[in-house]
Coordinates of N, CA, C and O in Angstrom, one line a residue:
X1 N -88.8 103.3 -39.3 CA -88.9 104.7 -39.3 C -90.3 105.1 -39.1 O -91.2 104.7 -39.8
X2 N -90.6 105.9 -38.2 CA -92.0 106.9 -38.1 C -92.5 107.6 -39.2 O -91.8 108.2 -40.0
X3 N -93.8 107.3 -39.1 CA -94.7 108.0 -39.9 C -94.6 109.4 -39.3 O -94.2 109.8 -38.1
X4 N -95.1 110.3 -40.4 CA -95.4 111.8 -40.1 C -96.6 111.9 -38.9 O -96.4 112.9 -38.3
X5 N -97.3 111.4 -38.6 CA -98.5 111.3 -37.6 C -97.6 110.8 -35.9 O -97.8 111.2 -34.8
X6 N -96.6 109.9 -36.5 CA -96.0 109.3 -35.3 C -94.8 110.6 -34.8 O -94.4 110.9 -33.6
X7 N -94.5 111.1 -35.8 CA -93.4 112.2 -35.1 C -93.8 113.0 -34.2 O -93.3 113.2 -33.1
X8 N -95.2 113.8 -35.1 CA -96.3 114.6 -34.0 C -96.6 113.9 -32.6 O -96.7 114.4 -31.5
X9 N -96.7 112.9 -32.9 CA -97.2 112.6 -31.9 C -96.2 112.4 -30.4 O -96.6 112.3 -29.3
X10 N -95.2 112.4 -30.7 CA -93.9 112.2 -30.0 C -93.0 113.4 -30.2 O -91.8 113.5 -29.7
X11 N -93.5 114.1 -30.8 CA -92.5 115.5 -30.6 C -92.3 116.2 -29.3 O -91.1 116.1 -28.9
X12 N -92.8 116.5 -28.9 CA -92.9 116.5 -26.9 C -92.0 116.3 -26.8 O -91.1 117.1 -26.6
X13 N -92.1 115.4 -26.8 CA -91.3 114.0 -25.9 C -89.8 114.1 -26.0 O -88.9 114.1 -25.2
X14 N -89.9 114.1 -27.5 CA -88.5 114.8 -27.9 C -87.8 115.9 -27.4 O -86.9 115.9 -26.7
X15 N -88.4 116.9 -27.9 CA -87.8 118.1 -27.0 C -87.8 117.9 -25.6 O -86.8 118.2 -24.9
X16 N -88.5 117.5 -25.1 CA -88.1 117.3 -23.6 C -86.9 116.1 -23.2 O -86.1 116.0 -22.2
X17 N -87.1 115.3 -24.3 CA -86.1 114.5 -23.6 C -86.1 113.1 -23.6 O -85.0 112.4 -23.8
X18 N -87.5 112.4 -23.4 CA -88.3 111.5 -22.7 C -88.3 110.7 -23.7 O -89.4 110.1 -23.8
X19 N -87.5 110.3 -24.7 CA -87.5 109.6 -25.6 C -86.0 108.6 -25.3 O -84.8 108.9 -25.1
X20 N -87.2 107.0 -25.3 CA -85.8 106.3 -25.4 C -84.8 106.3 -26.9 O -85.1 106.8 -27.9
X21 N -83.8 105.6 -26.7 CA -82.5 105.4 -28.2 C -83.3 105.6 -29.2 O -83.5 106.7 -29.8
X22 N -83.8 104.1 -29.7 CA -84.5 104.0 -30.8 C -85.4 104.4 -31.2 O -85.7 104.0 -32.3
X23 N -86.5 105.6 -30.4 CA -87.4 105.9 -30.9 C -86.7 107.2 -31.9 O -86.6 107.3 -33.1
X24 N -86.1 108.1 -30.7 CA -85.0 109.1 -30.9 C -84.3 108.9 -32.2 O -84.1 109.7 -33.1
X25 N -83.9 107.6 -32.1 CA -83.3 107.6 -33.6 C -84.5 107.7 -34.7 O -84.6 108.6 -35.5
X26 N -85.2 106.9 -34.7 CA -86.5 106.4 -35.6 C -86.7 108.0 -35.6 O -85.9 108.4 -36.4
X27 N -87.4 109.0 -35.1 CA -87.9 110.2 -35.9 C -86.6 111.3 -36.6 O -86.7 112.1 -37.6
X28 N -85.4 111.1 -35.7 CA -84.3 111.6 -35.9 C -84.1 111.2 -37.7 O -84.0 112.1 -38.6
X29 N -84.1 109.9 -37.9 CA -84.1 110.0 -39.3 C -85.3 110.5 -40.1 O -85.2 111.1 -41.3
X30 N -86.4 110.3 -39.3 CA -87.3 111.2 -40.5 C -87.0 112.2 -40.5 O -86.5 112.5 -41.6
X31 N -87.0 113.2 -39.7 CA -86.7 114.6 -40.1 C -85.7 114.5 -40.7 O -85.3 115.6 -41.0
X32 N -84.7 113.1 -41.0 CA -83.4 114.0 -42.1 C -84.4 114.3 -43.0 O -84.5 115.5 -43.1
X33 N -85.1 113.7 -43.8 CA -85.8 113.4 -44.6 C -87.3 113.7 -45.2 O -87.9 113.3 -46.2
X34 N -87.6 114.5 -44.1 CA -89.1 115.1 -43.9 C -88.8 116.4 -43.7 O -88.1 116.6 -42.7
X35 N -89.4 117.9 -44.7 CA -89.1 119.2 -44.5 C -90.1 119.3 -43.2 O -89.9 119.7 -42.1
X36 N -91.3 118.8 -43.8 CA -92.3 119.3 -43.2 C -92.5 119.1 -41.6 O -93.1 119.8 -40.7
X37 N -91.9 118.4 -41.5 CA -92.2 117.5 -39.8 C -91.1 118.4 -39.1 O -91.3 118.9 -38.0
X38 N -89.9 118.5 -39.9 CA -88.8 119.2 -39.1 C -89.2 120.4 -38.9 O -89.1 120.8 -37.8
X39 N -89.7 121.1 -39.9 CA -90.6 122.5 -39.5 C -90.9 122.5 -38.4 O -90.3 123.0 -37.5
X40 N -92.3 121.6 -38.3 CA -93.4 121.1 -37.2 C -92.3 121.3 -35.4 O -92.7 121.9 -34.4
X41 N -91.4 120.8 -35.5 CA -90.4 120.2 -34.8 C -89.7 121.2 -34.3 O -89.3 121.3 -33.1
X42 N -89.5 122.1 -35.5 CA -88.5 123.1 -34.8 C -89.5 124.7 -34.2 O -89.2 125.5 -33.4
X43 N -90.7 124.7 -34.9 CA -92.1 125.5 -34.3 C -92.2 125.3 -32.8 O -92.0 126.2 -32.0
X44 N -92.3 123.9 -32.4 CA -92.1 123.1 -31.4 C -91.2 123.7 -30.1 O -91.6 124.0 -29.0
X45 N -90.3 123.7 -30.5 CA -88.9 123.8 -30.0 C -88.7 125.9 -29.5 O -88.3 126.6 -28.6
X46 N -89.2 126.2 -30.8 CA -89.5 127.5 -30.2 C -90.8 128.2 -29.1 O -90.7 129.1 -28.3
X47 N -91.8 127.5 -29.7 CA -92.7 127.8 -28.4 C -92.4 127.3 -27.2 O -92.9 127.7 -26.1
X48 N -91.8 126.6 -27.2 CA -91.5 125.6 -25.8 C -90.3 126.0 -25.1 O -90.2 125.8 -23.9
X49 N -89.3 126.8 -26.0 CA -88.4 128.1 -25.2 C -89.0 129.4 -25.2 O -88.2 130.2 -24.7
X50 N -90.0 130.1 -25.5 CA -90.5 131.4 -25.7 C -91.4 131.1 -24.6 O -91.7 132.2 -24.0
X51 N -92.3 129.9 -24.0 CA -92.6 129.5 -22.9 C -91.7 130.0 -21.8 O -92.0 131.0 -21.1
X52 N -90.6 129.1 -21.6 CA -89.5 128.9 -20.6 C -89.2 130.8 -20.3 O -89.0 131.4 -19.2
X53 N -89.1 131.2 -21.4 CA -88.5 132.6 -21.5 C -89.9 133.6 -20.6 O -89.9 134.5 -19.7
X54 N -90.7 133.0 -21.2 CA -92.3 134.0 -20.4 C -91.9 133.2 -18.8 O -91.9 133.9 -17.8
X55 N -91.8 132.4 -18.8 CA -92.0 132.1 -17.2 C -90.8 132.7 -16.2 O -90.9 133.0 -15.0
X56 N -89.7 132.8 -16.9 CA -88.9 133.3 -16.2 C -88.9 134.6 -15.9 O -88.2 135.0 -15.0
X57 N -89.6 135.8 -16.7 CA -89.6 137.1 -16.3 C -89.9 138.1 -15.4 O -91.1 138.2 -15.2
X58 N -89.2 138.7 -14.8 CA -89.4 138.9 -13.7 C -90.7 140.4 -13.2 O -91.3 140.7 -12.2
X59 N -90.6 140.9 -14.6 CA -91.9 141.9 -14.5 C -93.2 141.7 -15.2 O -93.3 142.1 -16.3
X60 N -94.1 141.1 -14.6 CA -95.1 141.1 -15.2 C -96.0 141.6 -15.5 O -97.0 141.0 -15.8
X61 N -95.9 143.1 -15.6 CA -96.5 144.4 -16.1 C -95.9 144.2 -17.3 O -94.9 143.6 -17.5
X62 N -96.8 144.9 -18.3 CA -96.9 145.0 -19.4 C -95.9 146.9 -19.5 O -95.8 147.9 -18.8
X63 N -95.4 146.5 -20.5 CA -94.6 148.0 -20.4 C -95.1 149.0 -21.7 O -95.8 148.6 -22.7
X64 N -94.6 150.2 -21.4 CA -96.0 151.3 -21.5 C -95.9 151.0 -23.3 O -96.9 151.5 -23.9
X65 N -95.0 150.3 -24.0 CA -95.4 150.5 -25.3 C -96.4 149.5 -25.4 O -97.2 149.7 -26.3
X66 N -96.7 148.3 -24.7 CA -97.4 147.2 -25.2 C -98.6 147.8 -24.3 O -99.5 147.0 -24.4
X67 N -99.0 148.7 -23.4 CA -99.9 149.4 -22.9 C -100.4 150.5 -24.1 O -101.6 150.8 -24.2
X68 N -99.3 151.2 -24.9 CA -99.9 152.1 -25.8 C -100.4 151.3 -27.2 O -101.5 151.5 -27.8
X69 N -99.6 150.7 -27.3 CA -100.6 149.4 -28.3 C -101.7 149.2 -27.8 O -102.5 150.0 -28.3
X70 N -102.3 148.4 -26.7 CA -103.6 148.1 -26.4 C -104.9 149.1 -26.3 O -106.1 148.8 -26.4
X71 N -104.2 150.4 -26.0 CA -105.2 151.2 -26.0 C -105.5 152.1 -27.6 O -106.5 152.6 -28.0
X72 N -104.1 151.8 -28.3 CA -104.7 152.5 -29.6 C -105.7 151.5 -30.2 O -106.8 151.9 -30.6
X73 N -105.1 149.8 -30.4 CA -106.3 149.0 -30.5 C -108.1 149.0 -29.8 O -109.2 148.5 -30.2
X74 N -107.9 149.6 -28.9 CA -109.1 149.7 -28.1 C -110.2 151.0 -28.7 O -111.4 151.1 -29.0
X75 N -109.1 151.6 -28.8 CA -109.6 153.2 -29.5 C -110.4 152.6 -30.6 O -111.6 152.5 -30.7
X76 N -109.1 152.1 -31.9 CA -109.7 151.2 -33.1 C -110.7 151.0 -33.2 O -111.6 151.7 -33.8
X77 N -110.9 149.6 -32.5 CA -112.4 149.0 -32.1 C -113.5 149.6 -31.4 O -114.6 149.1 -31.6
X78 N -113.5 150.5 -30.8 CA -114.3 151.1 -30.6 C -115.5 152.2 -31.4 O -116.7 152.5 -31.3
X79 N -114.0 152.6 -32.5 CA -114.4 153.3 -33.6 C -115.1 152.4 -34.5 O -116.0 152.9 -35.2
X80 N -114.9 151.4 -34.7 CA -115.6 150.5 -35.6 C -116.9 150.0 -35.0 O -117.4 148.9 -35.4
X81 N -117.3 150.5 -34.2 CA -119.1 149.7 -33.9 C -119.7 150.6 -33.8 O -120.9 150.6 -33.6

């Protein structure tokens, strides 16, 4: 079974795929067994679809509320110097 260093290190790999049987199994059982790594793992698993999700969208303009955010922030900071 993999060490906590070794799962990191092969988490990738996992979510993608690129893992042969036994390694697959070897971290598979640590995370029954490891909160922490399965965290790590499943963090993983979300950026790496919230990725997939940004690349697929089809407007790449920012829409006027995340435009009205940036400028109240700008306002903010500006006020502070």
């Amino acid at each position: 079974m993999f060490r906590c260093s070794e799962v990191a290190e092969r988490a990738s790999l996992l979510i993608d795929g690129d893992l042969g049987f036994w390694a697959r199994l070897n971290i598979k059982l640590h995370l029954a067994m490891c909160r922490g790594c399965r965290a790590f793992v499943d963090q993983m698993r979300i950026t790496d679809d919230l990725s997939a999700m940004a690349c697929t969208m089809h407007d790449p303009a920012p829409s006027e509320e995340i435009k009205a955010a940036l400028a109240r922030q700008q306002m903010w900071s500006q006020r502070r110097t």
